[in-house]
Amino acid sequence: QVQLVESGGGLVQAGGSLRLSCAASARTFSTSNMGWFRQAPGKERLFVATITWTGDRTYYADSVKGRFTISRDNAKNTVYLQMNSLKPEDTAVYYCAGRKFGVSMRPHEYDYWGQGTQVTVSS
C-alpha cells in the first residue's frame, strides 16, 4: 500500500504562489498516475490536475489552467503542484492521490490518498 504525505500548504495573499509536494512511500509510485484534488468546506472534492506515470501528459481543471502546474520526480517519489496567481476561491484542502491504470479526473477512481494540506488565500 502506497502512503502519500502532502506538504507546502499555508496562508498566502491573492496573487501569490505556493508549491505543494506529495511524497510517496513506495517505489510503485513511479508507475502510478498521480492527481491533485481539492475540497472546500461543505463542498465536494474536485479535480485539479493529473499527470501520467511517465510525466509526458498532464491535464488540468479549467479553473486552474494557466496558473497551476503539476510535475513529478520519480527518482524522489514526489509529485508537485506549483500554484501561481492564487485567488481566494482556490482556498481548500488539497489532496494528492494515485492510481495504477489510466488517467482519471474522478476522485472515486483513485486507489490511495494523502491526508491533505490546507491552502488559504486571503483577499
mmCIF file of C-alpha atoms in Angstrom:
data_model
loop_
_atom_site.group_PDB
_atom_site.id
_atom_site.type_symbol
_atom_site.label_atom_id
_atom_site.label_comp_id
_atom_site.label_asym_id
_atom_site.label_seq_id
_atom_site.Cartn_x
_atom_site.Cartn_y
_atom_site.Cartn_z
ATOM 1 C CA GLN A 1 0.000 0.000 0.000
ATOM 2 C CA VAL A 2 1.384 3.361 -1.020
ATOM 3 C CA GLN A 3 1.313 6.106 1.597
ATOM 4 C CA LEU A 4 1.221 9.731 0.492
ATOM 5 C CA VAL A 5 2.194 12.774 2.537
ATOM 6 C CA GLU A 6 1.412 16.267 1.298
ATOM 7 C CA SER A 7 3.240 19.403 2.393
ATOM 8 C CA GLY A 8 3.678 23.021 1.366
ATOM 9 C CA GLY A 9 0.269 24.420 2.173
ATOM 10 C CA GLY A 10 -0.237 27.641 4.072
ATOM 11 C CA LEU A 11 -1.654 31.153 4.055
ATOM 12 C CA VAL A 12 -0.887 33.397 1.095
ATOM 13 C CA GLN A 13 -2.251 36.655 -0.279
ATOM 14 C CA ALA A 14 -4.169 36.757 -3.524
ATOM 15 C CA GLY A 15 -1.754 36.837 -6.449
ATOM 16 C CA GLY A 16 0.860 34.882 -4.552
ATOM 17 C CA SER A 17 2.313 31.430 -5.138
ATOM 18 C CA LEU A 18 2.683 28.146 -3.304
ATOM 19 C CA ARG A 19 4.296 24.853 -4.207
ATOM 20 C CA LEU A 20 2.733 21.700 -2.855
ATOM 21 C CA SER A 21 4.667 18.459 -2.593
ATOM 22 C CA CYS A 22 3.408 14.922 -2.206
ATOM 23 C CA ALA A 23 5.921 12.297 -1.129
ATOM 24 C CA ALA A 24 5.167 8.621 -1.681
ATOM 25 C CA SER A 25 6.394 5.738 0.427
ATOM 26 C CA ALA A 26 6.676 3.054 -2.221
ATOM 27 C CA ARG A 27 8.620 2.550 -5.398
ATOM 28 C CA THR A 28 5.360 1.700 -7.176
ATOM 29 C CA PHE A 29 4.841 5.456 -7.218
ATOM 30 C CA SER A 30 6.997 5.616 -10.320
ATOM 31 C CA THR A 31 4.408 3.626 -12.287
ATOM 32 C CA SER A 32 1.347 5.327 -10.797
ATOM 33 C CA ASN A 33 -0.659 8.078 -12.414
ATOM 34 C CA MET A 34 -0.986 10.890 -9.889
ATOM 35 C CA GLY A 35 -3.560 13.584 -9.318
ATOM 36 C CA TRP A 36 -4.292 16.615 -7.182
ATOM 37 C CA PHE A 37 -7.763 17.346 -5.883
ATOM 38 C CA ARG A 38 -9.175 19.992 -3.572
ATOM 39 C CA GLN A 39 -12.086 20.280 -1.227
ATOM 40 C CA ALA A 40 -13.521 23.467 0.225
ATOM 41 C CA PRO A 41 -15.654 23.369 3.415
ATOM 42 C CA GLY A 42 -19.086 21.968 2.700
ATOM 43 C CA LYS A 43 -18.202 21.246 -0.928
ATOM 44 C CA GLU A 44 -17.408 18.106 -2.862
ATOM 45 C CA ARG A 45 -13.856 17.050 -3.677
ATOM 46 C CA LEU A 46 -12.889 18.436 -7.087
ATOM 47 C CA PHE A 47 -10.285 17.542 -9.661
ATOM 48 C CA VAL A 48 -7.369 19.971 -10.037
ATOM 49 C CA ALA A 49 -4.678 18.275 -12.127
ATOM 50 C CA THR A 50 -3.285 14.901 -13.089
ATOM 51 C CA ILE A 51 -0.054 13.561 -14.579
ATOM 52 C CA THR A 52 0.785 10.227 -16.171
ATOM 53 C CA TRP A 53 3.386 7.969 -14.608
ATOM 54 C CA THR A 54 5.869 8.885 -17.336
ATOM 55 C CA GLY A 55 5.178 12.586 -16.852
ATOM 56 C CA ASP A 56 4.538 13.073 -20.558
ATOM 57 C CA ARG A 57 0.899 14.073 -20.257
ATOM 58 C CA THR A 58 -0.842 16.465 -17.898
ATOM 59 C CA TYR A 59 -4.446 17.570 -17.570
ATOM 60 C CA TYR A 60 -5.967 20.471 -15.641
ATOM 61 C CA ALA A 61 -9.310 21.719 -14.471
ATOM 62 C CA ASP A 62 -10.390 24.785 -16.418
ATOM 63 C CA SER A 63 -10.387 26.817 -13.204
ATOM 64 C CA VAL A 64 -6.623 26.392 -12.738
ATOM 65 C CA LYS A 65 -5.377 26.085 -16.310
ATOM 66 C CA GLY A 66 -2.556 28.519 -16.988
ATOM 67 C CA ARG A 67 -1.970 29.140 -13.262
ATOM 68 C CA PHE A 68 -1.131 25.706 -11.827
ATOM 69 C CA THR A 69 1.494 23.218 -12.994
ATOM 70 C CA ILE A 70 1.712 19.567 -11.982
ATOM 71 C CA SER A 71 5.045 17.779 -12.237
ATOM 72 C CA ARG A 72 6.805 14.757 -10.782
ATOM 73 C CA ASP A 73 10.226 13.449 -9.905
ATOM 74 C CA ASN A 74 10.149 9.652 -9.921
ATOM 75 C CA ALA A 75 13.669 9.456 -8.521
ATOM 76 C CA LYS A 76 12.385 11.253 -5.424
ATOM 77 C CA ASN A 77 8.964 9.555 -5.367
ATOM 78 C CA THR A 78 7.384 13.005 -5.314
ATOM 79 C CA VAL A 79 4.693 14.858 -7.234
ATOM 80 C CA TYR A 80 4.386 18.635 -7.132
ATOM 81 C CA LEU A 81 1.738 21.265 -7.714
ATOM 82 C CA GLN A 82 3.059 24.738 -8.458
ATOM 83 C CA MET A 83 0.295 27.244 -7.869
ATOM 84 C CA ASN A 84 0.671 30.797 -9.166
ATOM 85 C CA SER A 85 -1.669 33.784 -9.300
ATOM 86 C CA LEU A 86 -3.663 32.348 -6.438
ATOM 87 C CA LYS A 87 -7.211 33.530 -5.859
ATOM 88 C CA PRO A 88 -9.404 33.407 -2.746
ATOM 89 C CA GLU A 89 -11.544 30.782 -4.488
ATOM 90 C CA ASP A 90 -8.506 28.471 -4.521
ATOM 91 C CA THR A 91 -8.848 28.138 -0.744
ATOM 92 C CA ALA A 92 -9.330 24.460 0.114
ATOM 93 C CA VAL A 93 -7.689 21.351 1.478
ATOM 94 C CA TYR A 94 -5.528 19.939 -1.295
ATOM 95 C CA TYR A 95 -5.090 16.186 -1.636
ATOM 96 C CA CYS A 96 -2.800 14.117 -3.789
ATOM 97 C CA ALA A 97 -3.910 10.709 -4.963
ATOM 98 C CA GLY A 98 -2.644 7.840 -7.075
ATOM 99 C CA ARG A 99 -3.987 5.158 -9.343
ATOM 100 C CA LYS A 100 -2.336 2.410 -11.341
ATOM 101 C CA PHE A 101 -4.198 2.252 -14.612
ATOM 102 C CA GLY A 102 -5.185 5.155 -16.811
ATOM 103 C CA VAL A 103 -5.735 8.850 -16.278
ATOM 104 C CA SER A 104 -8.845 9.968 -14.423
ATOM 105 C CA MET A 105 -10.446 13.160 -13.150
ATOM 106 C CA ARG A 106 -12.854 11.273 -10.876
ATOM 107 C CA PRO A 107 -11.895 11.045 -7.205
ATOM 108 C CA HIS A 108 -13.559 7.649 -6.677
ATOM 109 C CA GLU A 109 -11.306 6.115 -9.344
ATOM 110 C CA TYR A 110 -8.151 6.732 -7.313
ATOM 111 C CA ASP A 111 -6.665 3.948 -5.215
ATOM 112 C CA TYR A 112 -4.799 5.809 -2.471
ATOM 113 C CA TRP A 113 -4.835 9.272 -0.928
ATOM 114 C CA GLY A 114 -2.808 11.570 1.248
ATOM 115 C CA GLN A 115 -4.162 13.296 4.333
ATOM 116 C CA GLY A 116 -4.370 16.723 2.691
ATOM 117 C CA THR A 117 -2.771 20.118 3.197
ATOM 118 C CA GLN A 118 -4.646 23.367 3.801
ATOM 119 C CA VAL A 119 -4.247 26.242 1.353
ATOM 120 C CA THR A 120 -5.785 29.565 2.344
ATOM 121 C CA VAL A 121 -5.718 32.562 0.006
ATOM 122 C CA SER A 122 -6.610 35.910 1.537
ATOM 123 C CA SER A 123 -8.061 38.763 -0.491
#
